[in-house]
Structures are given as structure tokens and as C-alpha cells.
């Protein structure tokens, strides 16, 4: 079978690609069926920039604008069993450029769903949704039945796609799964235009001996998932039996709730006070407003019952980063 | 000021037009301001079919496909203070023709919002949303913070537009209000392609001496609002101060919860057993499935606090129909 990753040149797309190639197969048969996992014969990495790898005979790299139908028609055919749709304009950028956000986050996704529908074989579509679909007055712990009330254009676009994906699934056009991701941290590399970019930067930069600006206060609480666990959740999201999801195609993935102060405290344990001193506190109201509209925690009972697993603690998240990106071996405590 | 009604040839559009012309003005100043209501100098009735009236010097009739931008650009200019966006493909039709529903209920609305945005004066947009945005497992009484989980393409499209309208309002492109209407009944005229069409027909046809088929069981409970009160709510929705709405641009309008059996009982009191005998019970699973996914009641505290008023009872709804459409004078009991 073929698998497509949109945003395949991105950090999460690249990690997911490596994980899928390492596994070599996906188990898409209904739960309880004894069928062997089906081998991945082709992995298409589609992005607006050329994916740099992985170097593997199964990988096909496609470059193009996903808001153009022909690009998606080239990437999806009747053998495409799973689409991981990660491509997106991130939160602060979608807030700064409304039309670009609508074009990529909403219109391109709709074209993707329509191309899947036109192929006629009901492929699985794993869509990465976000904490940003929630907002406004929220209960301390968001529940599965808490109303969406996004306070950003990014969150609005993600929520609209969730609705579309549910309806396309209900009608039998696709077999969709919308996974609501916590803020994925600690990401390697450079800061990006996501409002949540600081959550990675305040750990990553100080550990690299670099200074970083934190735009939110220490009391700000965020809901976090490591890249390692995020990738495992994406794979699990593709393998889960549609019947297990029932009438609800959205899943609130497991996360760890941590305040910025708690994150800094963990940083001090791992990198010492010198690392903490590399954080400059530069409040940015624009970022604060977006981040504080997001839930700091949600109920994960459904996700866990469906077999999704998150991180054990913020310390474990930092440990995963050090192992996966800095190649610091795991120490037993 | 100018006012636009899309779906202006429809039943509700026509009634709203008559109400607005009778009032002659709308009070759009912030709450507490002493300004006089502003006179309506032009009322544009836009529809895909030609509105038959009202015959009034202030009325301008426009015919066109609202999914075409130039049609909306003709209908909306910088003097358009209020847009009542009623045009829609109704529930059962949007379920039968997915692409048509998407084109009119989603795409056309987005073009409408974009034309309003391009005009730059932040017009008020009163959008008629629906009970159909809810669905799935629901509490006995739906609350303001109950998650949307539409089980029809119509409900999905309405929910997507609500999100869009909230974001356009938050960004200051428009001043939007999404009024979630109960099933509007008793409507005069012929049955239509709405799944809820029976709710009007089982009262209207028997009182007219005609037979009608009821596609749902007597136990089916529906959430109802008379056309008279619906029109008053639409006008109130245009006049309400944006600040009073707060961060939530949706309002669950007041309704009356009645089972089909209770409706039939009221019919027997008004029209006798002969009227009841004109109902044929012909279950239609397709209609039942849609209607039973809708809430049978919701909490109306917020709507009432905002000044929206519904009907007192199902008997009052039937009375309103008899007065407004059959011109039977009101009897005191």
C-alpha cells in the first residue's frame, strides 16, 4: 500500500516518515482480525519545499502547493491507503495572514478530502488538529463534550476541518480521524511562527547555550506532548479501527500539563542555573492572547481507552528530547 | 441605511421583509445610547427566484445565484448596515445533494462574508443557524457549552459557517450574529425538502382539509418556534449590541419542546378528530434519522437574558398560525 504525508518536509513529517519506514507496515485490518500488517510499498512526502529525505527506495518526494488540485491528484491514487495530513499554516502566521491560513488550512484540506473522495476507495485520513480549537471560558479540565470556541483563525480553520472530516467520514467518502494534538515540544531546530514556539525554545536554546525570549509569563500553563509520542499517536491513529471511534471522529490526545515556571524548574535540574539565565522574559501580548485561550489540560480517558499513550511527565519530555535530538543516552534515576 | 435579505423570496424572507417595512427603522446604536432608530431607505431582497413583493418603494428585488461573487457585490454596498442571511439548501436536500449543499450553505456564505469584509464598514450579519448543528449523544437539555456534533451535512455546513462568522467578527471584518433557530413551524404553503417539513404539514394540511404523511413516530420530540416569533428574533438579533453577546456570537433561540403526539393532541382540540384522521403514519427512516439527531430542547437562559422571546406553548404556535395565515381572530380562553 501507499502512504502520503503532507507537510512531509516538516519536522513532524520527517520523523513520522522515519518511523513508518522503520515499521515497514501498518495494521489496517479491523480490530481482532488476524491479518498481517500490510507492507508500505511507497511513502509519498509532499511539501511546498523539497523533503531532504529519508533516503529510502520506498520514498517518493513530491514538491507542490497543496491548494492546487493537480498536486494532490499526483500524490493520492487508488492505492493510497493512508493520508497523514500535517501540512498547515501555523497559529501566529494564520493570525497574521488570514487569507493564507484559509487557503492552506481550510481550502487545501477540502481539496485533499475531495481528491480522496473522488478516488472512491475511502482512504484513511489522519488529520492533525489542535488545542487551538478550544477557547473562551473553559472548564479547568476540558471534556470530550466541551464546546469548541476557537479564539484564533488557526483554531477556527482546524475546527472547520474537523467538522468536514466528520461529515466526509459519516457519508463514507473517507475514513477520517482528527487527532487533537497538544503543543508538540521539545521540537529541535529553529523557532517557527507558531504561537507555541516558545514552549520548545525555552528548553532547546538554553541547553544549546543560546539565549531565547519567552513571550509569556511563568504562570502560563500549556498542554504538551513530545515529538516521539506525537509520532506514535499519529501511527496509532491510522491503525485504530473505525468502529472503535464510534460517531466521534475526533480524539483529544494525551498530554502533560505544565506551567512555564515548572518547565523552567525542570530546565534548571537538567541544565543548571546557567541554562535558566539564558531565558529573557519579553512579554508579547499577541502571543499571550493566543496561548492563553488554549486549554491547559483535557480529559484523556477516551484517548487512553483507544490505546493512545502520552508522556509521563515534563521531565520525561525533556529526556525524550535529549535522547532523540541531542543523543544523550537515557540515565536511570 | 440599506438592509439585505438573502433568501428574500422565501417564506421567512418575505415575512421578515414585511416586518422590517412595517417598522421602517432599526435601532443599531449601542445599548443605552439615546439615538433614534435609523430609517431603512432600501431593502434588497435577493434570491435565486424573483421575490413577488412586498410592493413598496423601498424594496429592490435582485435575482441571482448567491454563490457568484458579482451577485453579492451588487446586493451589498458600503451603505448596507444589516445583512439577514437566510438563503440555504435545506436539510434533507443538502443530505441528498452534498455538493449543492456545500456550494450554497458554505461557499456562498463565505463569499458573502468576504464581500462584507471587502466593503470595510463591518456590517451586521444575522445568520440563521439551526438545531441541526447538534447531534449524537446529547444531554436531555442542550446547554450553551454543549459540543456541536452534527449528524447531517446541513448541520455540518451550518456549524462551519458559525465558526467562520465568529472568526470574521473577532477579527473585525463583520459584526456577526448566528441565531440557532428551532424548527420553524407552522409554516404556510407547501411541504419543502427540509427533514422538519412534517412539523408544519401535520398541522397545516389537516386544518386545510387535506391528508398528510407523517414520517416520524408520535414519540419524536421537536423544538419549535413560530414564524411570527422567528421574525421577531431575527429583528432583535440585528438590533442587539455586540458587547452584550460577549465572546460568543451564537445564540440558541427560545423554543417550545413538543412531541408529535402532543402536537396531534393540540390539533384535535383545534380541528377535531376529523383533522387528526387526515394524518397518515408513513415512517421514513431517512427523515427520522436526521430529525432524531436534533436536540428536543435546549437551555434558553442566555437568549432570554439577551431579550429574545419565543412562544408560550405549542397551542400558542398553532394559534399564531391560525391568526397569521388563516386569519382566524384570536379567541380569549
mmCIF file of C-alpha atoms in Angstrom, chain B:
data_model
loop_
_atom_site.group_PDB
_atom_site.id
_atom_site.type_symbol
_atom_site.label_atom_id
_atom_site.label_comp_id
_atom_site.label_asym_id
_atom_site.label_seq_id
_atom_site.Cartn_x
_atom_site.Cartn_y
_atom_site.Cartn_z
ATOM 1 C CA UNK B 1 -29.438 52.688 5.657
ATOM 2 C CA UNK B 2 -29.766 49.677 3.411
ATOM 3 C CA UNK B 3 -30.733 46.189 4.511
ATOM 4 C CA UNK B 4 -30.244 42.959 2.549
ATOM 5 C CA UNK B 5 -32.223 39.747 2.941
ATOM 6 C CA UNK B 6 -30.793 36.710 1.142
ATOM 7 C CA UNK B 7 -33.423 34.092 0.547
ATOM 8 C CA UNK B 8 -35.665 37.132 0.227
ATOM 9 C CA UNK B 9 -38.224 35.298 -1.906
ATOM 10 C CA UNK B 10 -38.628 32.565 0.688
ATOM 11 C CA UNK B 11 -41.348 32.347 3.272
ATOM 12 C CA UNK B 12 -39.289 33.650 6.179
ATOM 13 C CA UNK B 13 -37.572 36.262 3.990
ATOM 14 C CA UNK B 14 -40.900 37.611 2.819
ATOM 15 C CA UNK B 15 -42.304 37.775 6.338
ATOM 16 C CA UNK B 16 -39.141 39.451 7.599
ATOM 17 C CA UNK B 17 -39.344 41.982 4.750
ATOM 18 C CA UNK B 18 -42.905 42.899 5.684
ATOM 19 C CA UNK B 19 -41.927 43.242 9.341
ATOM 20 C CA UNK B 20 -38.944 45.484 8.535
ATOM 21 C CA UNK B 21 -41.013 47.681 6.224
ATOM 22 C CA UNK B 22 -43.707 48.000 8.876
ATOM 23 C CA UNK B 23 -41.132 49.015 11.472
ATOM 24 C CA UNK B 24 -39.440 51.318 8.987
ATOM 25 C CA UNK B 25 -36.234 51.572 11.036
ATOM 26 C CA UNK B 26 -33.724 49.591 13.060
ATOM 27 C CA UNK B 27 -32.060 50.605 16.301
ATOM 28 C CA UNK B 28 -28.412 49.778 15.750
ATOM 29 C CA UNK B 29 -26.841 52.219 18.233
ATOM 30 C CA UNK B 30 -25.097 50.703 21.272
ATOM 31 C CA UNK B 31 -27.365 49.787 24.138
ATOM 32 C CA UNK B 32 -28.214 52.777 26.332
ATOM 33 C CA UNK B 33 -27.435 55.289 23.585
ATOM 34 C CA UNK B 34 -30.304 57.664 23.044
ATOM 35 C CA UNK B 35 -30.037 57.811 19.269
ATOM 36 C CA UNK B 36 -33.209 57.425 17.252
ATOM 37 C CA UNK B 37 -33.686 54.235 15.235
ATOM 38 C CA UNK B 38 -32.216 54.644 11.759
ATOM 39 C CA UNK B 39 -34.711 54.535 8.890
ATOM 40 C CA UNK B 40 -34.440 51.776 6.306
ATOM 41 C CA UNK B 41 -34.077 53.568 2.976
ATOM 42 C CA UNK B 42 -33.609 50.459 0.854
ATOM 43 C CA UNK B 43 -34.489 46.823 1.444
ATOM 44 C CA UNK B 44 -32.823 44.460 -1.030
ATOM 45 C CA UNK B 45 -34.469 41.060 -1.481
ATOM 46 C CA UNK B 46 -32.024 38.703 -3.132
ATOM 47 C CA UNK B 47 -32.955 35.201 -4.181
ATOM 48 C CA UNK B 48 -32.448 32.722 -6.959
ATOM 49 C CA UNK B 49 -36.129 33.208 -7.846
ATOM 50 C CA UNK B 50 -37.762 36.631 -8.117
ATOM 51 C CA UNK B 51 -39.359 37.794 -4.878
ATOM 52 C CA UNK B 52 -43.032 38.520 -5.508
ATOM 53 C CA UNK B 53 -43.109 41.525 -3.191
ATOM 54 C CA UNK B 54 -43.688 43.387 -0.973
ATOM 55 C CA UNK B 55 -44.851 46.196 -3.197
ATOM 56 C CA UNK B 56 -43.029 49.106 -1.568
ATOM 57 C CA UNK B 57 -40.891 51.926 -2.915
ATOM 58 C CA UNK B 58 -38.058 50.950 -0.564
ATOM 59 C CA UNK B 59 -37.834 47.404 -1.920
ATOM 60 C CA UNK B 60 -35.253 46.472 -4.557
ATOM 61 C CA UNK B 61 -35.528 42.960 -5.898
ATOM 62 C CA UNK B 62 -32.389 41.172 -7.077
ATOM 63 C CA UNK B 63 -32.311 37.776 -8.747
ATOM 64 C CA UNK B 64 -29.148 35.717 -8.840
ATOM 65 C CA UNK B 65 -27.055 32.805 -7.643
ATOM 66 C CA UNK B 66 -25.537 33.795 -4.291
ATOM 67 C CA UNK B 67 -22.562 31.540 -4.917
ATOM 68 C CA UNK B 68 -21.459 34.107 -7.519
ATOM 69 C CA UNK B 69 -19.465 36.974 -6.125
ATOM 70 C CA UNK B 70 -20.779 39.620 -8.541
ATOM 71 C CA UNK B 71 -24.346 38.882 -7.439
ATOM 72 C CA UNK B 72 -23.405 39.619 -3.837
ATOM 73 C CA UNK B 73 -21.349 42.651 -4.822
ATOM 74 C CA UNK B 74 -24.458 44.041 -6.494
ATOM 75 C CA UNK B 75 -26.506 43.416 -3.369
ATOM 76 C CA UNK B 76 -24.080 44.710 -0.709
ATOM 77 C CA UNK B 77 -22.523 48.159 -0.679
ATOM 78 C CA UNK B 78 -20.986 50.481 1.896
ATOM 79 C CA UNK B 79 -24.474 51.638 2.950
ATOM 80 C CA UNK B 80 -25.608 48.084 3.745
ATOM 81 C CA UNK B 81 -25.914 48.210 7.510
ATOM 82 C CA UNK B 82 -27.517 44.799 8.049
ATOM 83 C CA UNK B 83 -27.488 41.551 6.085
ATOM 84 C CA UNK B 84 -30.021 38.893 7.025
ATOM 85 C CA UNK B 85 -28.539 35.758 5.508
ATOM 86 C CA UNK B 86 -31.401 33.278 5.257
ATOM 87 C CA UNK B 87 -30.650 31.617 1.908
ATOM 88 C CA UNK B 88 -29.851 27.940 2.317
ATOM 89 C CA UNK B 89 -30.238 24.480 0.903
ATOM 90 C CA UNK B 90 -32.464 22.799 3.482
ATOM 91 C CA UNK B 91 -31.595 19.705 5.495
ATOM 92 C CA UNK B 92 -32.910 16.756 3.511
ATOM 93 C CA UNK B 93 -31.855 18.377 0.221
ATOM 94 C CA UNK B 94 -28.306 19.029 1.487
ATOM 95 C CA UNK B 95 -28.189 15.381 2.548
ATOM 96 C CA UNK B 96 -29.355 14.215 -0.892
ATOM 97 C CA UNK B 97 -27.067 16.575 -2.860
ATOM 98 C CA UNK B 98 -23.867 17.063 -0.919
ATOM 99 C CA UNK B 99 -22.149 19.322 -3.439
ATOM 100 C CA UNK B 100 -25.107 21.651 -3.799
ATOM 101 C CA UNK B 101 -25.318 21.999 -0.023
ATOM 102 C CA UNK B 102 -21.615 22.805 0.217
ATOM 103 C CA UNK B 103 -21.887 25.318 -2.616
ATOM 104 C CA UNK B 104 -24.782 27.305 -1.179
ATOM 105 C CA UNK B 105 -24.573 26.704 2.567
ATOM 106 C CA UNK B 106 -20.795 27.050 2.871
ATOM 107 C CA UNK B 107 -19.181 28.573 -0.226
ATOM 108 C CA UNK B 108 -21.820 31.211 -0.904
ATOM 109 C CA UNK B 109 -21.834 32.257 2.736
ATOM 110 C CA UNK B 110 -18.081 32.617 2.694
ATOM 111 C CA UNK B 111 -18.289 34.824 -0.399
ATOM 112 C CA UNK B 112 -20.986 36.876 1.338
ATOM 113 C CA UNK B 113 -18.772 37.349 4.391
ATOM 114 C CA UNK B 114 -15.835 38.253 2.155
ATOM 115 C CA UNK B 115 -17.835 40.853 0.222
ATOM 116 C CA UNK B 116 -18.904 42.360 3.565
ATOM 117 C CA UNK B 117 -15.273 42.364 4.661
ATOM 118 C CA UNK B 118 -14.124 43.997 1.421
ATOM 119 C CA UNK B 119 -16.659 46.812 1.896
ATOM 120 C CA UNK B 120 -14.731 47.669 5.045
ATOM 121 C CA UNK B 121 -17.554 49.089 7.198
ATOM 122 C CA UNK B 122 -18.158 45.997 9.360
ATOM 123 C CA UNK B 123 -21.843 45.440 8.576
ATOM 124 C CA UNK B 124 -24.032 43.385 10.856
ATOM 125 C CA UNK B 125 -24.641 39.903 9.503
ATOM 126 C CA UNK B 126 -27.528 37.964 11.025
ATOM 127 C CA UNK B 127 -27.125 34.313 10.067
ATOM 128 C CA UNK B 128 -29.805 31.670 10.580
ATOM 129 C CA UNK B 129 -28.214 28.598 12.068
ATOM 130 C CA UNK B 130 -30.105 25.554 13.249
ATOM 131 C CA UNK B 131 -30.825 22.812 15.781
ATOM 132 C CA UNK B 132 -29.002 20.606 13.277
ATOM 133 C CA UNK B 133 -25.567 21.769 14.499
ATOM 134 C CA UNK B 134 -26.136 19.480 17.487
ATOM 135 C CA UNK B 135 -26.302 15.711 17.316
ATOM 136 C CA UNK B 136 -25.049 12.435 18.644
ATOM 137 C CA UNK B 137 -25.288 11.729 22.342
ATOM 138 C CA UNK B 138 -26.896 14.831 23.840
ATOM 139 C CA UNK B 139 -27.891 15.811 27.354
ATOM 140 C CA UNK B 140 -31.674 15.964 27.922
ATOM 141 C CA UNK B 141 -31.412 19.737 27.708
ATOM 142 C CA UNK B 142 -28.633 21.054 25.476
ATOM 143 C CA UNK B 143 -26.526 23.739 27.157
ATOM 144 C CA UNK B 144 -24.675 26.739 25.707
ATOM 145 C CA UNK B 145 -21.387 24.872 26.158
ATOM 146 C CA UNK B 146 -22.540 21.545 24.718
ATOM 147 C CA UNK B 147 -20.215 20.466 21.898
ATOM 148 C CA UNK B 148 -21.542 20.527 18.355
ATOM 149 C CA UNK B 149 -21.668 17.123 16.729
ATOM 150 C CA UNK B 150 -23.840 17.477 13.627
ATOM 151 C CA UNK B 151 -25.166 14.275 12.088
ATOM 152 C CA UNK B 152 -26.144 15.748 8.731
ATOM 153 C CA UNK B 153 -24.308 17.659 6.029
ATOM 154 C CA UNK B 154 -26.703 20.564 6.545
ATOM 155 C CA UNK B 155 -25.805 20.747 10.239
ATOM 156 C CA UNK B 156 -22.117 20.428 9.393
ATOM 157 C CA UNK B 157 -22.317 23.311 6.943
ATOM 158 C CA UNK B 158 -24.227 25.486 9.423
ATOM 159 C CA UNK B 159 -21.667 24.723 12.152
ATOM 160 C CA UNK B 160 -18.775 25.571 9.834
ATOM 161 C CA UNK B 161 -20.365 28.899 8.963
ATOM 162 C CA UNK B 162 -20.889 29.665 12.658
ATOM 163 C CA UNK B 163 -17.149 29.217 13.200
ATOM 164 C CA UNK B 164 -16.356 31.399 10.224
ATOM 165 C CA UNK B 165 -18.786 34.100 11.312
ATOM 166 C CA UNK B 166 -17.293 34.136 14.819
ATOM 167 C CA UNK B 167 -13.782 34.478 13.436
ATOM 168 C CA UNK B 168 -14.783 37.202 10.973
ATOM 169 C CA UNK B 169 -16.398 39.040 13.895
ATOM 170 C CA UNK B 170 -13.417 38.548 16.202
ATOM 171 C CA UNK B 171 -11.137 39.945 13.515
ATOM 172 C CA UNK B 172 -13.413 42.940 12.972
ATOM 173 C CA UNK B 173 -14.334 42.071 9.369
ATOM 174 C CA UNK B 174 -18.054 41.978 10.189
ATOM 175 C CA UNK B 175 -20.338 42.207 13.200
ATOM 176 C CA UNK B 176 -21.900 38.752 13.046
ATOM 177 C CA UNK B 177 -24.684 37.030 14.941
ATOM 178 C CA UNK B 178 -25.531 33.374 14.405
ATOM 179 C CA UNK B 179 -29.046 32.652 15.619
ATOM 180 C CA UNK B 180 -29.743 28.955 16.077
ATOM 181 C CA UNK B 181 -33.365 28.558 15.090
ATOM 182 C CA UNK B 182 -35.592 25.800 16.389
ATOM 183 C CA UNK B 183 -37.720 24.150 13.715
ATOM 184 C CA UNK B 184 -39.904 26.973 12.390
ATOM 185 C CA UNK B 185 -43.495 25.847 12.492
ATOM 186 C CA UNK B 186 -46.291 26.180 11.493
ATOM 187 C CA UNK B 187 -45.198 27.327 8.029
ATOM 188 C CA UNK B 188 -47.878 28.048 5.429
ATOM 189 C CA UNK B 189 -47.789 26.793 1.852
ATOM 190 C CA UNK B 190 -46.429 23.521 0.542
ATOM 191 C CA UNK B 191 -44.106 20.954 2.165
ATOM 192 C CA UNK B 192 -40.425 21.517 1.338
ATOM 193 C CA UNK B 193 -37.252 19.407 1.306
ATOM 194 C CA UNK B 194 -36.429 20.128 4.957
ATOM 195 C CA UNK B 195 -36.453 16.996 7.098
ATOM 196 C CA UNK B 196 -38.568 19.021 9.536
ATOM 197 C CA UNK B 197 -41.194 19.808 6.901
ATOM 198 C CA UNK B 198 -43.658 17.382 8.524
ATOM 199 C CA UNK B 199 -43.778 19.507 11.699
ATOM 200 C CA UNK B 200 -45.708 22.157 9.800
ATOM 201 C CA UNK B 201 -47.548 19.764 7.497
ATOM 202 C CA UNK B 202 -49.212 17.680 10.216
ATOM 203 C CA UNK B 203 -50.962 20.796 11.486
ATOM 204 C CA UNK B 204 -51.388 22.761 8.282
ATOM 205 C CA UNK B 205 -52.743 20.101 5.930
ATOM 206 C CA UNK B 206 -55.361 18.632 8.293
ATOM 207 C CA UNK B 207 -56.652 22.143 9.100
ATOM 208 C CA UNK B 208 -56.945 22.720 5.333
ATOM 209 C CA UNK B 209 -58.936 19.501 4.958
ATOM 210 C CA UNK B 210 -56.029 17.717 3.272
ATOM 211 C CA UNK B 211 -54.257 14.482 4.154
ATOM 212 C CA UNK B 212 -50.553 14.417 5.005
ATOM 213 C CA UNK B 213 -47.967 11.746 5.683
ATOM 214 C CA UNK B 214 -46.071 11.894 8.975
ATOM 215 C CA UNK B 215 -42.631 10.283 8.514
ATOM 216 C CA UNK B 216 -41.724 10.058 12.232
ATOM 217 C CA UNK B 217 -43.289 8.370 15.250
ATOM 218 C CA UNK B 218 -45.538 10.067 17.779
ATOM 219 C CA UNK B 219 -42.827 9.916 20.422
ATOM 220 C CA UNK B 220 -40.463 12.089 18.343
ATOM 221 C CA UNK B 221 -39.873 15.326 20.180
ATOM 222 C CA UNK B 222 -39.102 18.531 18.306
ATOM 223 C CA UNK B 223 -38.024 22.031 19.328
ATOM 224 C CA UNK B 224 -40.290 24.607 17.759
ATOM 225 C CA UNK B 225 -40.619 28.332 17.102
ATOM 226 C CA UNK B 226 -43.486 30.050 15.294
ATOM 227 C CA UNK B 227 -42.712 32.075 12.145
ATOM 228 C CA UNK B 228 -44.052 35.151 13.965
ATOM 229 C CA UNK B 229 -41.573 34.792 16.827
ATOM 230 C CA UNK B 230 -38.777 33.729 14.471
ATOM 231 C CA UNK B 231 -39.116 37.007 12.570
ATOM 232 C CA UNK B 232 -39.122 38.978 15.826
ATOM 233 C CA UNK B 233 -35.988 37.132 16.919
ATOM 234 C CA UNK B 234 -34.263 37.934 13.626
ATOM 235 C CA UNK B 235 -35.006 41.638 14.058
ATOM 236 C CA UNK B 236 -33.866 41.505 17.699
ATOM 237 C CA UNK B 237 -30.711 39.726 16.541
ATOM 238 C CA UNK B 238 -29.878 42.653 14.293
ATOM 239 C CA UNK B 239 -30.534 45.256 16.971
ATOM 240 C CA UNK B 240 -28.702 43.626 19.857
ATOM 241 C CA UNK B 241 -25.500 45.303 20.992
ATOM 242 C CA UNK B 242 -22.353 43.379 20.031
ATOM 243 C CA UNK B 243 -20.946 43.944 23.523
ATOM 244 C CA UNK B 244 -23.919 42.083 25.036
ATOM 245 C CA UNK B 245 -23.003 38.971 23.036
ATOM 246 C CA UNK B 246 -19.507 38.845 24.511
ATOM 247 C CA UNK B 247 -17.093 36.352 23.004
ATOM 248 C CA UNK B 248 -19.891 34.059 21.832
ATOM 249 C CA UNK B 249 -21.598 35.094 18.610
ATOM 250 C CA UNK B 250 -24.080 32.217 18.636
ATOM 251 C CA UNK B 251 -27.454 32.346 20.343
ATOM 252 C CA UNK B 252 -29.724 29.360 20.971
ATOM 253 C CA UNK B 253 -33.116 30.968 20.369
ATOM 254 C CA UNK B 254 -36.067 30.150 22.631
ATOM 255 C CA UNK B 255 -38.309 27.272 21.623
ATOM 256 C CA UNK B 256 -41.146 25.039 22.695
ATOM 257 C CA UNK B 257 -40.467 21.322 23.069
ATOM 258 C CA UNK B 258 -43.323 19.143 21.855
ATOM 259 C CA UNK B 259 -43.673 15.516 20.886
ATOM 260 C CA UNK B 260 -45.545 14.676 17.708
ATOM 261 C CA UNK B 261 -48.215 13.070 19.919
ATOM 262 C CA UNK B 262 -48.632 16.346 21.817
ATOM 263 C CA UNK B 263 -48.851 18.226 18.535
ATOM 264 C CA UNK B 264 -51.571 15.855 17.358
ATOM 265 C CA UNK B 265 -53.443 16.319 20.635
ATOM 266 C CA UNK B 266 -53.410 20.086 20.128
ATOM 267 C CA UNK B 267 -54.582 19.570 16.547
ATOM 268 C CA UNK B 268 -57.532 17.511 17.818
ATOM 269 C CA UNK B 269 -58.554 20.361 20.136
ATOM 270 C CA UNK B 270 -58.386 22.908 17.340
ATOM 271 C CA UNK B 271 -59.560 20.865 14.355
ATOM 272 C CA UNK B 272 -61.316 17.884 15.946
ATOM 273 C CA UNK B 273 -60.847 14.186 15.327
ATOM 274 C CA UNK B 274 -61.587 14.681 11.627
ATOM 275 C CA UNK B 275 -58.382 16.716 11.341
ATOM 276 C CA UNK B 276 -56.347 14.077 13.202
ATOM 277 C CA UNK B 277 -57.696 11.373 10.912
ATOM 278 C CA UNK B 278 -56.084 13.193 7.945
ATOM 279 C CA UNK B 279 -52.609 12.244 9.213
ATOM 280 C CA UNK B 280 -51.220 9.072 7.648
ATOM 281 C CA UNK B 281 -48.356 7.450 9.528
ATOM 282 C CA UNK B 282 -45.716 6.547 6.941
ATOM 283 C CA UNK B 283 -42.333 6.097 8.645
ATOM 284 C CA UNK B 284 -39.373 7.380 6.596
ATOM 285 C CA UNK B 285 -36.109 6.202 8.098
ATOM 286 C CA UNK B 286 -34.085 8.804 6.212
ATOM 287 C CA UNK B 287 -36.097 11.663 7.760
ATOM 288 C CA UNK B 288 -36.326 10.008 11.191
ATOM 289 C CA UNK B 289 -32.569 9.627 11.380
ATOM 290 C CA UNK B 290 -31.952 13.327 10.726
ATOM 291 C CA UNK B 291 -34.741 14.628 12.961
ATOM 292 C CA UNK B 292 -33.865 12.332 15.861
ATOM 293 C CA UNK B 293 -30.269 13.561 15.845
ATOM 294 C CA UNK B 294 -31.518 17.063 16.712
ATOM 295 C CA UNK B 295 -31.978 18.284 20.285
ATOM 296 C CA UNK B 296 -35.544 18.233 21.573
ATOM 297 C CA UNK B 297 -34.849 21.180 23.850
ATOM 298 C CA UNK B 298 -32.071 23.496 24.937
ATOM 299 C CA UNK B 299 -31.384 25.922 27.729
ATOM 300 C CA UNK B 300 -32.765 29.341 26.778
ATOM 301 C CA UNK B 301 -31.479 31.406 29.715
ATOM 302 C CA UNK B 302 -28.922 33.288 27.614
ATOM 303 C CA UNK B 303 -31.384 34.033 24.802
ATOM 304 C CA UNK B 304 -33.948 35.345 27.266
ATOM 305 C CA UNK B 305 -31.336 37.453 29.070
ATOM 306 C CA UNK B 306 -30.444 38.948 25.678
ATOM 307 C CA UNK B 307 -34.102 39.840 25.123
ATOM 308 C CA UNK B 308 -35.181 37.118 22.685
ATOM 309 C CA UNK B 309 -38.721 35.829 23.190
ATOM 310 C CA UNK B 310 -40.273 32.569 21.989
ATOM 311 C CA UNK B 311 -43.765 31.112 22.097
ATOM 312 C CA UNK B 312 -45.576 30.183 25.300
ATOM 313 C CA UNK B 313 -46.796 26.751 24.240
ATOM 314 C CA UNK B 314 -47.485 24.604 21.208
ATOM 315 C CA UNK B 315 -51.090 25.749 21.420
ATOM 316 C CA UNK B 316 -49.839 29.344 21.071
ATOM 317 C CA UNK B 317 -47.837 28.309 17.987
ATOM 318 C CA UNK B 318 -50.946 26.859 16.349
ATOM 319 C CA UNK B 319 -52.916 29.945 17.367
ATOM 320 C CA UNK B 320 -50.283 32.187 15.746
ATOM 321 C CA UNK B 321 -50.577 30.168 12.532
ATOM 322 C CA UNK B 322 -54.354 30.461 12.519
ATOM 323 C CA UNK B 323 -54.208 34.203 13.099
ATOM 324 C CA UNK B 324 -51.349 34.994 10.736
ATOM 325 C CA UNK B 325 -52.100 32.613 7.888
ATOM 326 C CA UNK B 326 -55.732 31.548 8.182
ATOM 327 C CA UNK B 327 -56.772 34.947 9.539
ATOM 328 C CA UNK B 328 -58.800 33.392 12.322
ATOM 329 C CA UNK B 329 -59.108 36.080 15.013
ATOM 330 C CA UNK B 330 -57.594 35.356 18.401
ATOM 331 C CA UNK B 331 -60.080 33.960 20.908
ATOM 332 C CA UNK B 332 -59.593 34.573 24.593
ATOM 333 C CA UNK B 333 -59.800 31.388 26.636
#
